[in-house]
Every structure is written in structure tokens, then in C-alpha cells.
Short mmCIF file of C-alpha atoms and ligand atoms in Angstrom, two decimals:
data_model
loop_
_atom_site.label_atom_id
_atom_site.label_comp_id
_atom_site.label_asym_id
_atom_site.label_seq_id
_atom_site.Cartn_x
_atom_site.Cartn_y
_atom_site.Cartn_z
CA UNK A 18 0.00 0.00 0.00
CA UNK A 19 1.33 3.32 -0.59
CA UNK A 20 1.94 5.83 2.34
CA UNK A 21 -0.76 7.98 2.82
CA UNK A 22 -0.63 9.95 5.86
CA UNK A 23 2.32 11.96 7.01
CA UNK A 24 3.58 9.67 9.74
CA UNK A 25 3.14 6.99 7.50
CA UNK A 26 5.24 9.14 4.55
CA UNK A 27 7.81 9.54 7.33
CA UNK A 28 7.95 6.15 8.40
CA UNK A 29 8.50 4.64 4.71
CA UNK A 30 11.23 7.18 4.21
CA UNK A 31 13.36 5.96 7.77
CA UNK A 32 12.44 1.87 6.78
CA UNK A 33 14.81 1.70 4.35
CA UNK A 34 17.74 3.12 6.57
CA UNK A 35 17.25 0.51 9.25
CA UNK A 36 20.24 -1.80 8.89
CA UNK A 37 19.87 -5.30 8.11
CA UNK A 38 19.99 -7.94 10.31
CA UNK A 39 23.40 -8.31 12.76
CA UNK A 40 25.47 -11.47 12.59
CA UNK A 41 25.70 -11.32 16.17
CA UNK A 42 22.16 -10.80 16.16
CA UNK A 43 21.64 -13.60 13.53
CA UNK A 44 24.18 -15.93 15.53
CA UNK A 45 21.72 -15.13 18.95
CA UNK A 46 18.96 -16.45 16.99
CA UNK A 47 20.56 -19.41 16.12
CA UNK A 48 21.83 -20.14 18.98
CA UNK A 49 18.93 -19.73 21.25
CA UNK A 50 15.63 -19.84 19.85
CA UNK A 51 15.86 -23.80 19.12
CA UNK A 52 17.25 -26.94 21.26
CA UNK A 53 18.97 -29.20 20.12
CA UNK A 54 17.87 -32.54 20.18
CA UNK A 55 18.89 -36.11 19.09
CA UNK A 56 15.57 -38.04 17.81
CA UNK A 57 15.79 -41.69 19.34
CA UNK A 58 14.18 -44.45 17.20
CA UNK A 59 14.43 -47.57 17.87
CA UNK A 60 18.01 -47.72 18.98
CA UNK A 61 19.65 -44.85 16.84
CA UNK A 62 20.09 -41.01 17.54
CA UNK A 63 20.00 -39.19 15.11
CA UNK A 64 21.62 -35.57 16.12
CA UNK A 65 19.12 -32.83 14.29
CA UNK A 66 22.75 -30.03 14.31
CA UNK A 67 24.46 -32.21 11.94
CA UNK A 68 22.32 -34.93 11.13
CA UNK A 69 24.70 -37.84 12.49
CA UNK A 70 23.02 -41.13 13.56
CA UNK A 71 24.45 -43.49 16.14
CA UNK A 72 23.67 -46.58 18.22
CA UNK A 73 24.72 -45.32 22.13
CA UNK A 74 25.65 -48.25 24.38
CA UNK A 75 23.24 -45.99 26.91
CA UNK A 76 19.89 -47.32 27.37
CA UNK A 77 16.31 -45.70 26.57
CA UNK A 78 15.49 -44.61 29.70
CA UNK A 79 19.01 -43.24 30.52
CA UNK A 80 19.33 -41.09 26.99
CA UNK A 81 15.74 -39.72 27.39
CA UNK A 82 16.65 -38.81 31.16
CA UNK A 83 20.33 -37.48 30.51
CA UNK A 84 21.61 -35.63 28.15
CA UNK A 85 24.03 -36.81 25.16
CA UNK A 86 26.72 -35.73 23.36
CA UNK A 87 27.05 -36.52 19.86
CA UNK A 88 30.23 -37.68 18.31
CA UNK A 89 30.20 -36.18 15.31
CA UNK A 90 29.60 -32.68 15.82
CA UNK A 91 30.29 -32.85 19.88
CA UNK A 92 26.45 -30.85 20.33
CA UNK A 93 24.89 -31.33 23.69
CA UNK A 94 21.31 -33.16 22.83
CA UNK A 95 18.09 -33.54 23.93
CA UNK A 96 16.57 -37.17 23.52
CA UNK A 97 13.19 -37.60 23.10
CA UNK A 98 11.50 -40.57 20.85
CA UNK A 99 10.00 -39.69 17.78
CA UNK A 100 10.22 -41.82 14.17
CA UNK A 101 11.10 -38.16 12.08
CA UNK A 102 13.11 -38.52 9.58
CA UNK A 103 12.94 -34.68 8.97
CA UNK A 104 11.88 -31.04 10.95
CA UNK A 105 11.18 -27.38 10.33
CA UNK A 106 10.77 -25.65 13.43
CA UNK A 107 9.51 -21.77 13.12
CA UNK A 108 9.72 -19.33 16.16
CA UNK A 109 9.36 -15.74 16.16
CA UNK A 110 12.20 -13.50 17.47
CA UNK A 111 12.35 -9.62 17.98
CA UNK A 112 14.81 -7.50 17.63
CA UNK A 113 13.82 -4.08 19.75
CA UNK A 114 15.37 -0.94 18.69
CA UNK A 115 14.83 2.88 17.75
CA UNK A 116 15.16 5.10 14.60
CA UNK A 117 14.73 9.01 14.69
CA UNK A 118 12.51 9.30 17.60
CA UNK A 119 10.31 6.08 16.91
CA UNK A 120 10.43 3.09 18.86
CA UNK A 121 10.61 0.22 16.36
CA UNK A 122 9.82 -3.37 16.75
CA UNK A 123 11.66 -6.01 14.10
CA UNK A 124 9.69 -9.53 14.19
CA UNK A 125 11.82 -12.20 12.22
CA UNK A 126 10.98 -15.95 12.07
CA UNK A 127 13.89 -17.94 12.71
CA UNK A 128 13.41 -21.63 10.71
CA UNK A 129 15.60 -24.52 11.73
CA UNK A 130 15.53 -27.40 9.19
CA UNK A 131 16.92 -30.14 9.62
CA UNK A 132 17.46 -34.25 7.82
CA UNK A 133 19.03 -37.11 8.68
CA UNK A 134 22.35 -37.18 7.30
CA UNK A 135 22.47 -33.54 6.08
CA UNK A 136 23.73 -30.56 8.33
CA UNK A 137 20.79 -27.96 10.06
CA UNK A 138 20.18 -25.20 7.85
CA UNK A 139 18.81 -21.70 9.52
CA UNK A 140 17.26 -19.09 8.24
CA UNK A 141 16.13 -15.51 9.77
CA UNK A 142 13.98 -13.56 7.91
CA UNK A 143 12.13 -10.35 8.65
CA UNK A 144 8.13 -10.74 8.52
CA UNK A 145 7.05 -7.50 10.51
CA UNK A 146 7.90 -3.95 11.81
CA UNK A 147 5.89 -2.44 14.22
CA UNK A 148 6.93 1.40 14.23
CA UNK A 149 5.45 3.03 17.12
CA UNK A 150 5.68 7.10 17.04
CA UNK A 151 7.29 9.23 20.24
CA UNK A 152 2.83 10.01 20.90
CA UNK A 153 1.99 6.11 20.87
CA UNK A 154 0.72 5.72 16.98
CA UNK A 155 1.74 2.54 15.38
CA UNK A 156 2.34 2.37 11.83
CA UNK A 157 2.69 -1.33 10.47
CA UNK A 158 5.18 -2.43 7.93
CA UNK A 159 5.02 -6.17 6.85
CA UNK A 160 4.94 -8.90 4.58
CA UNK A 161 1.91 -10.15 2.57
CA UNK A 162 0.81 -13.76 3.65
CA UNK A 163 -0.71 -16.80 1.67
CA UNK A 164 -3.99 -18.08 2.51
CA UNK A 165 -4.66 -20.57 4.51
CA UNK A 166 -7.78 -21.94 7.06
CA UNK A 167 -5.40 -22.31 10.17
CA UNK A 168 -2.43 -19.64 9.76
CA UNK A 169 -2.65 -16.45 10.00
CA UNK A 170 1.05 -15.83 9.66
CA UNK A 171 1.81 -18.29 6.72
CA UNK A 172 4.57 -15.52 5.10
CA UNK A 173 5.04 -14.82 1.59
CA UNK A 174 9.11 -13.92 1.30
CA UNK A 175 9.00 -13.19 -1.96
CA UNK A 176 6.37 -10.37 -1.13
CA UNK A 177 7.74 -7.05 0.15
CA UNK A 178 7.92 -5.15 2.96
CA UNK A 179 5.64 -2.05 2.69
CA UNK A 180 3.41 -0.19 4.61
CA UNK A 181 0.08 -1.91 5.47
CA UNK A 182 -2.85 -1.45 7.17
CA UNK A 183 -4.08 -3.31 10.19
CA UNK A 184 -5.40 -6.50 9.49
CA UNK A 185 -8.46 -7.37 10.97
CA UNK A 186 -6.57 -10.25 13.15
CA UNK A 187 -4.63 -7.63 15.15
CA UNK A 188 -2.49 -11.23 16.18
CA UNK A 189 -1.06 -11.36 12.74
CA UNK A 190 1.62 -8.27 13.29
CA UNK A 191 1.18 -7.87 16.99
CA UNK A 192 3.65 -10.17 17.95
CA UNK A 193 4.71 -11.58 21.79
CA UNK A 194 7.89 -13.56 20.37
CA UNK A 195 9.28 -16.25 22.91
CA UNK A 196 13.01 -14.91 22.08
CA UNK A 197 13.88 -11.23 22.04
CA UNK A 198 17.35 -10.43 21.20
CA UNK A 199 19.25 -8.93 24.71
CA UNK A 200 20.63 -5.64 23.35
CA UNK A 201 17.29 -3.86 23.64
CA UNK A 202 17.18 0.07 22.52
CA UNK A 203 13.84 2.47 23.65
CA UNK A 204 13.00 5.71 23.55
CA UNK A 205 13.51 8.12 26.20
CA UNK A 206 9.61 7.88 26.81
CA UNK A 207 9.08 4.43 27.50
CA UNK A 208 11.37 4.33 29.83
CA UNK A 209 10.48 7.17 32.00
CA UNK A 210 6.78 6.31 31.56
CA UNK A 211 7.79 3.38 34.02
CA UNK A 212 8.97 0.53 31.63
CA UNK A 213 11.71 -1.32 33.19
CA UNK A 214 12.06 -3.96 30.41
CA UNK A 215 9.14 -6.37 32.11
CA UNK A 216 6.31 -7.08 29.44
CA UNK A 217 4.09 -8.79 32.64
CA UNK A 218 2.15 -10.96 29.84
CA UNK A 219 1.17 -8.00 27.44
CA UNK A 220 2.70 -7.81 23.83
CA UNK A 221 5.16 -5.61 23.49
CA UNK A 222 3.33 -3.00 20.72
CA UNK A 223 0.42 -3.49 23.33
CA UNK A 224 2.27 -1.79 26.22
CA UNK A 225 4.28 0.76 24.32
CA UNK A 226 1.75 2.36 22.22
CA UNK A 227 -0.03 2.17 25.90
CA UNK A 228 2.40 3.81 27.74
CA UNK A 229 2.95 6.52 24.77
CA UNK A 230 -0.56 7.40 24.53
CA UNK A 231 -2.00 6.83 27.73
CA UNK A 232 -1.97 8.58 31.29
CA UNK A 233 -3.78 5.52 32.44
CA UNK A 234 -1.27 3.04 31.77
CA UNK A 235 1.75 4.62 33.41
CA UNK A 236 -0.30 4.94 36.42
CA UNK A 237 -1.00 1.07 36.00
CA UNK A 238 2.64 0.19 35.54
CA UNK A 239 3.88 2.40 38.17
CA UNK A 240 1.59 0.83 40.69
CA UNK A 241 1.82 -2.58 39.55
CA UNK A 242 -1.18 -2.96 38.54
CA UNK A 243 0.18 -5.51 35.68
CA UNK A 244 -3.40 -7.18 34.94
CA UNK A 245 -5.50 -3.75 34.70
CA UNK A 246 -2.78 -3.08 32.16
CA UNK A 247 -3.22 -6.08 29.90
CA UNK A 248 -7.23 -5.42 30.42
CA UNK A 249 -6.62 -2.06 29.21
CA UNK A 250 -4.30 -3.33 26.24
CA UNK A 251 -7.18 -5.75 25.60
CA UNK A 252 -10.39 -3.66 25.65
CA UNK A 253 -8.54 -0.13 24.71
CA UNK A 254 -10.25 1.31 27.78
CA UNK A 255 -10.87 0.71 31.39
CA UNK A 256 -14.32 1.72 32.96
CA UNK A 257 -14.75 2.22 36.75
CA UNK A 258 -11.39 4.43 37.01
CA UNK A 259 -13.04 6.01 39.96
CA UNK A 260 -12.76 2.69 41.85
CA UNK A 261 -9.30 1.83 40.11
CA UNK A 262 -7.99 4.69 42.00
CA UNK A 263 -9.14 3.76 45.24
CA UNK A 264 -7.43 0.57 44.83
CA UNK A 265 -4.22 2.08 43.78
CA UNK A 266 -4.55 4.22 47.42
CA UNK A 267 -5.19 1.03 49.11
CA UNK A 268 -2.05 -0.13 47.78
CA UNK A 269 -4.66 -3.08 46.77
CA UNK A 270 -3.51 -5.03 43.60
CA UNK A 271 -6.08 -6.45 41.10
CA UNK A 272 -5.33 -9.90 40.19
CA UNK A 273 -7.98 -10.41 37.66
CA UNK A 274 -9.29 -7.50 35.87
CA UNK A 275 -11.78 -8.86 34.17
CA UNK A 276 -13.97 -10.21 37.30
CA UNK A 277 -12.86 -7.41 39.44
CA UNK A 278 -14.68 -4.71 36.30
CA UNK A 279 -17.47 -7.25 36.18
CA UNK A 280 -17.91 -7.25 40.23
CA UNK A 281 -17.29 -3.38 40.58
CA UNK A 282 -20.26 -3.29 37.66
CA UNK A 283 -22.38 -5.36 39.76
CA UNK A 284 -21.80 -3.62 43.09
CA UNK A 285 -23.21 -0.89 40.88
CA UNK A 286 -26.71 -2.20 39.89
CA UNK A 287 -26.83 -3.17 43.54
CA UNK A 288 -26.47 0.26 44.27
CA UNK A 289 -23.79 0.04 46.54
CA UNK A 290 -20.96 2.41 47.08
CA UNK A 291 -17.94 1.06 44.28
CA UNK A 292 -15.75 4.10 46.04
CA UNK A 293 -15.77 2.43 49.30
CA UNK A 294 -12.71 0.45 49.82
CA UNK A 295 -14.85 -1.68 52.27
CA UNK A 296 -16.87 -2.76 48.79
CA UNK A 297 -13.63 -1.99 46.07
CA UNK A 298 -10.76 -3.87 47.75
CA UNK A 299 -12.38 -7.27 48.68
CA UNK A 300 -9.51 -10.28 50.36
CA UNK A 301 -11.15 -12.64 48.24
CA UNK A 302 -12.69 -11.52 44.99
CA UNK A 303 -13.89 -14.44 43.83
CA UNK A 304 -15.91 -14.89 47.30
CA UNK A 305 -17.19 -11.17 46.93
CA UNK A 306 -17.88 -11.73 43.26
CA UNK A 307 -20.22 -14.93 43.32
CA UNK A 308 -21.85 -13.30 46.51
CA UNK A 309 -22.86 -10.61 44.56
CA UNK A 310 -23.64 -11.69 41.74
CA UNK A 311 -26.31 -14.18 43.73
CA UNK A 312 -27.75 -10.80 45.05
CA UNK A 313 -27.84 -9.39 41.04
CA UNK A 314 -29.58 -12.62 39.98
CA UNK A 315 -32.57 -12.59 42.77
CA UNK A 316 -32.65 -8.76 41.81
CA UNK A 317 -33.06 -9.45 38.55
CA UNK A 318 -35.38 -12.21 38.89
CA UNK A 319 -37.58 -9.60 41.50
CA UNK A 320 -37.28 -7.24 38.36
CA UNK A 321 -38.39 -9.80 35.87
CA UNK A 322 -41.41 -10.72 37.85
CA UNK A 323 -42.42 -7.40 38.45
CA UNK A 324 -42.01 -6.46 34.86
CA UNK A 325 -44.26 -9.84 33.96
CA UNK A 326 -46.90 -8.64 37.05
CA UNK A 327 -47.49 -5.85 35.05
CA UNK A 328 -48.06 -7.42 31.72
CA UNK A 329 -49.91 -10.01 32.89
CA UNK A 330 -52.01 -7.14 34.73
CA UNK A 331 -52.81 -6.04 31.00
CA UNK A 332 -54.28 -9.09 29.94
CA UNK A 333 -56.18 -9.92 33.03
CA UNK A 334 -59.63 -8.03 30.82
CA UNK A 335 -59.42 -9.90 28.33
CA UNK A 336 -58.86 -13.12 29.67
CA UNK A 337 -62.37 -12.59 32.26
CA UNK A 338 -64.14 -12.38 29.07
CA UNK A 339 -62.53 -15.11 27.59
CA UNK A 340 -63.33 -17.41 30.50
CA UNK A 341 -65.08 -16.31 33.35
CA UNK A 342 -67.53 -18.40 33.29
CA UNK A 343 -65.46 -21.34 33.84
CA UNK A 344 -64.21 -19.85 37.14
CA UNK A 345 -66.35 -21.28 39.71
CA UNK A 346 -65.42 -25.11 37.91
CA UNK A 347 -63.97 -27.15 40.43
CA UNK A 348 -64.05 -30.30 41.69
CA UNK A 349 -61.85 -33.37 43.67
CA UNK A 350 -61.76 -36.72 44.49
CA UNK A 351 -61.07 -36.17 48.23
CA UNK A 352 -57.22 -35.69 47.88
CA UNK A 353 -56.96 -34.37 44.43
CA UNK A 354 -58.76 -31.07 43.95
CA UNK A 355 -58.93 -29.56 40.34
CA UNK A 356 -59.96 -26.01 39.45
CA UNK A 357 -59.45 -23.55 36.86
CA UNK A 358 -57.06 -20.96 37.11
CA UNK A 359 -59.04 -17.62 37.63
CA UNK A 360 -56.61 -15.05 37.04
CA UNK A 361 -54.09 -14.22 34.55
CA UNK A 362 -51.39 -13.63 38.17
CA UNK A 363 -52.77 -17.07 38.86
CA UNK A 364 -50.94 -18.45 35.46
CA UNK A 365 -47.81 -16.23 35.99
CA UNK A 366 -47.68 -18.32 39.82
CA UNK A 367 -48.64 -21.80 38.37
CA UNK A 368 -45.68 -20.86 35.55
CA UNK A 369 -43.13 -20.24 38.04
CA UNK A 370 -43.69 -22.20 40.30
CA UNK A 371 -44.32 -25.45 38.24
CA UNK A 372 -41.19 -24.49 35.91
CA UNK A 373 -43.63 -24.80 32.58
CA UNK A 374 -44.36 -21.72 29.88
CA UNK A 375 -47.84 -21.61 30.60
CA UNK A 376 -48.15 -18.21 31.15
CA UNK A 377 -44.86 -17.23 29.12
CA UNK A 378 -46.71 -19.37 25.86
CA UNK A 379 -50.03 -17.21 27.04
CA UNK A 380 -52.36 -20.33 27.34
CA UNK A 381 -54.86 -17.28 28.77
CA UNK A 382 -55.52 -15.51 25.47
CA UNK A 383 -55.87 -19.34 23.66
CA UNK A 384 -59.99 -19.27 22.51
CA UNK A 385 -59.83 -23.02 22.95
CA UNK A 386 -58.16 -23.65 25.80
CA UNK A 387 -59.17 -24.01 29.44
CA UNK A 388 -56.38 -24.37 31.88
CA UNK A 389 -56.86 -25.88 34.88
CA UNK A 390 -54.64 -26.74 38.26
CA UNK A 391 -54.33 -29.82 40.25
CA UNK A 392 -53.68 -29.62 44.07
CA UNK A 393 -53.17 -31.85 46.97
CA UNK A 394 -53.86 -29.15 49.64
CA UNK A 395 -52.03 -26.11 48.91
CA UNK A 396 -49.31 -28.03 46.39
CA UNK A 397 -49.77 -27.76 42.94
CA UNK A 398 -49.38 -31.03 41.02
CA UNK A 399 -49.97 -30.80 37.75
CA UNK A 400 -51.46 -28.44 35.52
CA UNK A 401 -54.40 -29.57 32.98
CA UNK A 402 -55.45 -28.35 29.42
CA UNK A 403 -58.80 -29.14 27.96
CA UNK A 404 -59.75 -28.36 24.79
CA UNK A 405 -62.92 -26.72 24.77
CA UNK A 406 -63.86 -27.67 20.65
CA UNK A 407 -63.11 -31.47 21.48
CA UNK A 408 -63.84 -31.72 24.82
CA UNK A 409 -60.95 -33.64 25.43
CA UNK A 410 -57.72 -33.20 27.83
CA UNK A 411 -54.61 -32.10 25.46
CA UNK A 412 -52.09 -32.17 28.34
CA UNK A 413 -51.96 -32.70 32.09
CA UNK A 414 -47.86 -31.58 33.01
CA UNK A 415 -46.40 -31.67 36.30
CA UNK A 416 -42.85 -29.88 37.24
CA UNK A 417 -40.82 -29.25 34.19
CA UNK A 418 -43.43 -31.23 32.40
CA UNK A 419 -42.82 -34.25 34.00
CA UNK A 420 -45.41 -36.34 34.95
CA UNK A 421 -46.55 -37.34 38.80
CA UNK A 422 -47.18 -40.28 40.54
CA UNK A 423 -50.99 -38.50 40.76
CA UNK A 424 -50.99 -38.38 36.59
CA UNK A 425 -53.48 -40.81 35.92
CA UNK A 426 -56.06 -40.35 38.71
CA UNK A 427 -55.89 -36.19 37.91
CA UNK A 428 -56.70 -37.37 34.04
CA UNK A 429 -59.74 -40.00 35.41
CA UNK A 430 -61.11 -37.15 37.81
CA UNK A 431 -61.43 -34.74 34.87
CA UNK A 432 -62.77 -37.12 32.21
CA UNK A 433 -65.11 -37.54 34.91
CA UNK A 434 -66.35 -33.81 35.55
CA UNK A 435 -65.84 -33.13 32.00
CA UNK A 436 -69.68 -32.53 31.91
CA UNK A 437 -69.33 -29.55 34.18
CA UNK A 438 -67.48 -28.21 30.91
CA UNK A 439 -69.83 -28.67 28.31
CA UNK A 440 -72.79 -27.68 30.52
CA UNK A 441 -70.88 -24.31 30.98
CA UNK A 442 -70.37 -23.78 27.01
CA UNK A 443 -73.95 -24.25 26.02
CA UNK A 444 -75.64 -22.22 28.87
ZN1 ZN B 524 25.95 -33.84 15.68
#
């Protein structure tokens, strides 16, 4: 892509100064971003530096446990058992530095490859640049990549390095290599914005083009607040600061950030005071956090039910002139008494409490249906729908539509009364 804004005009113009890679930095690579290790099959070693194979006198057990020198080359190995007859290993390794102000970021991959009976070849080639202005703006030079389903970083070396725009996978240039090369050069304003050379889990164009840009994270750093940070790198912005700052005068450090923000958010529905240290600083978060959210849920629930009083309030008209002259049906066997439900509130109950959607389906506003409830004493059993075209029982559904031990007496007791029904529709 071709430069388009000023710091990206600037940027392309310094790229092409930066100096290739170092020997010594090539040689580091090398050196320590692979182990070396001797692949044991069967009997035979084969040593993956210069692709020797022997038959030790040592046993299995002793070459996996120990280490072993190989007599060709004389390279400390690894043993572990594996039938390979060849390897490519990739890692990632950064080189940090700084050019004119910016603090730059050099990704390479670093390939071993190696075959019995030929010598390791390496390779280290650059994939990505991060270039990360003196005010904390990144500007991205990389390679194009070839598609593929499960790599995002599948690099094209024949492409060029040029400036590019994010991708939408920020993990494609934004790059946490497991080797970074020791000789480490940054700007003046990393390091006074508290960076001491300590990522604390957060990539490294994550934290600087936090600590250039924002107050927020050089107040996180500085208190050691290492998990806010990466939350902040993560979501680009922290809510609750008020309550972040009592923390950082409690000298209280948040070890997770994300179900600290969650139970600071919840101490807020709840109403309760998120500047009070008492509420802000809790010993044991996760105790604090489940306790409240317990109290959120039965709020929430109180809410819900209110919200569905009121509805069901609305409908209550409509359903006395649907069926109110059912209401005074009812009828029992001596244990088992059935009647039909007189009130829409009386559905909403017989709903919750039963764990069935006959209120949330609205069996009230149903022309053909009468629904019906079957108690022992004050217990609700099961609950009954009869059609009122077919004169005929369509369901009888206990808790979470299971079916009692009463099922079959409730459904002979209402076959039974059934007349009641009919005499009610044609009077
Ligand atoms: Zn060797």
C-alpha cells in the first residue's frame, strides 16, 4: 500500500535506513531460539545439528533422562523418541530498537531445518515492523501472507515489505515472540513512563503504544497494577477508574481485571458504594464476586417478575371475558382437587412455580383452551389443558413437564367432571 498519511510518509522514508539484520544478532537467533535434540528411534540417535546417527551403548530410559553428546559434531542433545526422519521448526524472534525518535519493533521468524544425514540449515527472515511514534501511533510495515484456514502468519518472502494497514486479526503483526534479542534500545519515553524492560504478559506494541498514549497506563505500571494493564491493552479502555484509583490508594492489587470490572459493575446495579474500599478492595474476589452476583440474579429475577406482574395485569380483561364463566369449575376426588385458574397472576404463579411456559406461551388468550390446576392441599401437582372444541384433555404436566405419581387419577377425575365443561359452554 502506498503511504498515505504523514507519519506513514515519514515512516517509509526511515524503513529503508534501518540496517539489516546483525550477525551477532543472527548468531543469537541461532543459537537460542531452538534446542537441540537427538531423535531416538528404535536404537539410533540421530543428532538434528548435523544430522549424524548413532547406536549409544546408553539405554532408553538413561538417553531420554540425561543428556548426550554426539560424536560427530560434539552438540549437547536432547533425547526424546520420535520416528522423524525430517523437521522445520519456526519461532518468532524480535529484535527491539529505535530510529529518529520512533520506537521500532523487528519480528523475524527464525526456521531450523533439519534431515538425517544432512547438516541444520537456519534461516532468519524479517516478517514485521511495528513502528510506534514518540505520541503512541503505530504504523505497520510487513509482509503479505498466503492463505490458509489455520495460519494467519503463513509468510510470503517473496512479497515485500511495505506499509500496510491493520489486518483485521490484530495477532497477525502484533507479535509476543518467545526470544527477544538482549541488546534492547527504547525511547527516552518508555522508559520514563515506568517501563523497566518487564512485558508482565502483554505484547510488546500493546504496552508501548499504551504507555505513549495513555496517562492511564503509566499509572498502572507504576503501581503494579500488571493485569489492569493487559485489560486495558485488551479492551482499549478501562471503565470504573473512579474505583481503580481507590485501589491504587489502598495499595490493593487487582489480580484479575476482568472479574474485578465485572464485580465493581455489579456492586453498581446493587447500588452500593464502588468508592468504598470496604466494597472496592475485597480479600477474596472471587468470594465477593459470586456473593454478589447471587444478590444481582434474585434482583433481577424480583425485576423480571415485576415487569411480567405488570403485563400479565394487562391481559387480566381480556382473559375474564374469555373465560369467566369457567371460574367457579372445580371439583376433587377427596385428595386431588382440580380447578381452573381464575386469574391471569394465577398463570404467571402456576408458571413459576411449576417451571412450565404456561403463562410465558399465554395459554390465557388461547380461545380453545381451558387451563386448569391440580392440588393436593395447597401443592400444585400438575397443571391440565382441555380443549374446549373437542372436549378432550390435550395435556396434564407436572414440574418441568414431568409427569406425577398423581398423573393418571388427575386425568380419570377430569374425564369424569368433563360434563361440568360442556354444561358451561352451552348455557
Ligand atoms: Zn551432531
Amino acid at each position: 500500500m502506498k503511504p498515505k498519511t504523514k507519519l506513514q510518509k515519514l515512516v517509509d522514508e526511515l524503513r529503508v535506513k534501518l540496517p539489516v539484520i546483525t550477525e551477532k544478532q543472527r548468531r543469537w537467533a541461532v543459537e537460542h531460539c531452538f534446542e537441540h535434540t537427538g531423535y531416538l528411534c528404535k536404537k539410533t540417535v540421530w543428532c538434528t545439528e548435523c544430522g549424524h546417527t548413532w547406536q549409544p551403548p546408553e539405554g532408553h530410559l538413561i538417553l531420554v533422562l540425561t543428556e548426550v553428546i554426539c560424536p560427530h559434531c560434539g552438540t549437547k542433545l536432547k533425547v526424546s523418541s520420535s520416528r522423524k526422519k525430517k523437521e522445520s521448526i519456526n519461532e518468532y524472534y524480535t529484535v527491539i530498537t529505535t530510529c529518529r525518535g520512533f520506537q521500532v519493533l523487528r519480528h523475524y521468524v527464525a526456521r531450523k531445518f533439519c534431515r538425517v544425514g544432512y547438516p541444520t540449515t537456519y534461516e532468519v527472515n524479517e516478517a514485521i515492523q511495528n513502528w510506534i511514534s514518540p505520541e503512541g501511533k503505530e504504523v505497520l510495515v510487513y509482509r503479505s501472507t498466503k492463505m490458509s484456514f489455520f495460519y494467519i502468519d503463513l509468510w510470503d518472502w517473496s512479497s515485500p515489505m511495505e506499509i500496510r494497514s491493520p489486518s483485521h486479526n490484530r495477532q497477525k503483526y502484533d507479535i509476543f515472540a518467545k526470544f527477544i534479542y538482549p541488546g534492547r534500545r527504547y525511547i527516552p519515553n518508555i522508559a520514563r513512563n515506568g517501563f523497566k524492560g518487564y512485558f508482565h504478559g502483554i505484547t510488546p506494541l500493546t504496552i508501548f503504544t499504551l504507555l505513549l498514549s495513555n496517562s492511564k497506563a503509566e499509572t498502572l505500571l507504576k503501581a503494579k497494577q500488571y493485569d489492569m494493564l493487559r485489560f486495558l491493552g485488551q479492551r482499549g479502555a478501562v471503565s470504573c477508574w473512579p474505583s481503580i484509583r481507590i485501589c491504587l490508594r489502598n495499595g490493593y492489587i487487582i489480580k484479575d481485571a476482568s472479574m474485578w470490572t465485572d464485580y465493581i459493575n455489579m456492586l453498581s446495579t446493587l447500588g452500593l458504594d464502588i468508592l468504598n474500599a470496604r466494597y472496592v478492595c475485597p480479600t477474596n474476589l472471587r468470594e465477593a464476586h459470586d456473593r454478589v452476583e447471587k444478590k444481582v440474579r434474585v434482583l433481577q429475577a424480583k425485576k423480571r417478575l415485576e415487569e411480567q406482574r405488570r403485563e400479565a395485569a394487562e391481559y387480566e380483561k381480556k382473559y375474564q371475558e374469555l373465560k369467566a364463566k369457567f371460574f367457579d369449575i372445580e371439583f376433587s376426588d377427596n385428595l386431588i382437587k382440580v380447578s381452573v385458574l381464575r386469574s391471569v397472576q394465577d398463570f404467571l404463579a402456576e408458571g413459576a412455580i411449576m417451571h412450565h411456559c404456561v403463562y410465558s406461551a399465554k395459554y390465557f388468550l388461547k380461545d380453545d383452551s381451558l387451563i386448569l390446576s391440580a392440588r393436593v392441599g395447597n401443592e400444585r401437582i400438575e397443571t391440565i389443558e382441555i380443549s374446549l372444541k373437542e372436549m378432550e384433555i390435550v395435556q396434564s404436566r407436572g414440574v418441568c413437564n414431568k409427569n406425577t405419581e398423581y398423573h393418571d387419577r388427575i386425568i380419570a377425575l377430569v374425564k369424569k367432571n368433563m360434563n361440568q365443561i360442556r354444561r358451561k359452554l352451552t348455557a
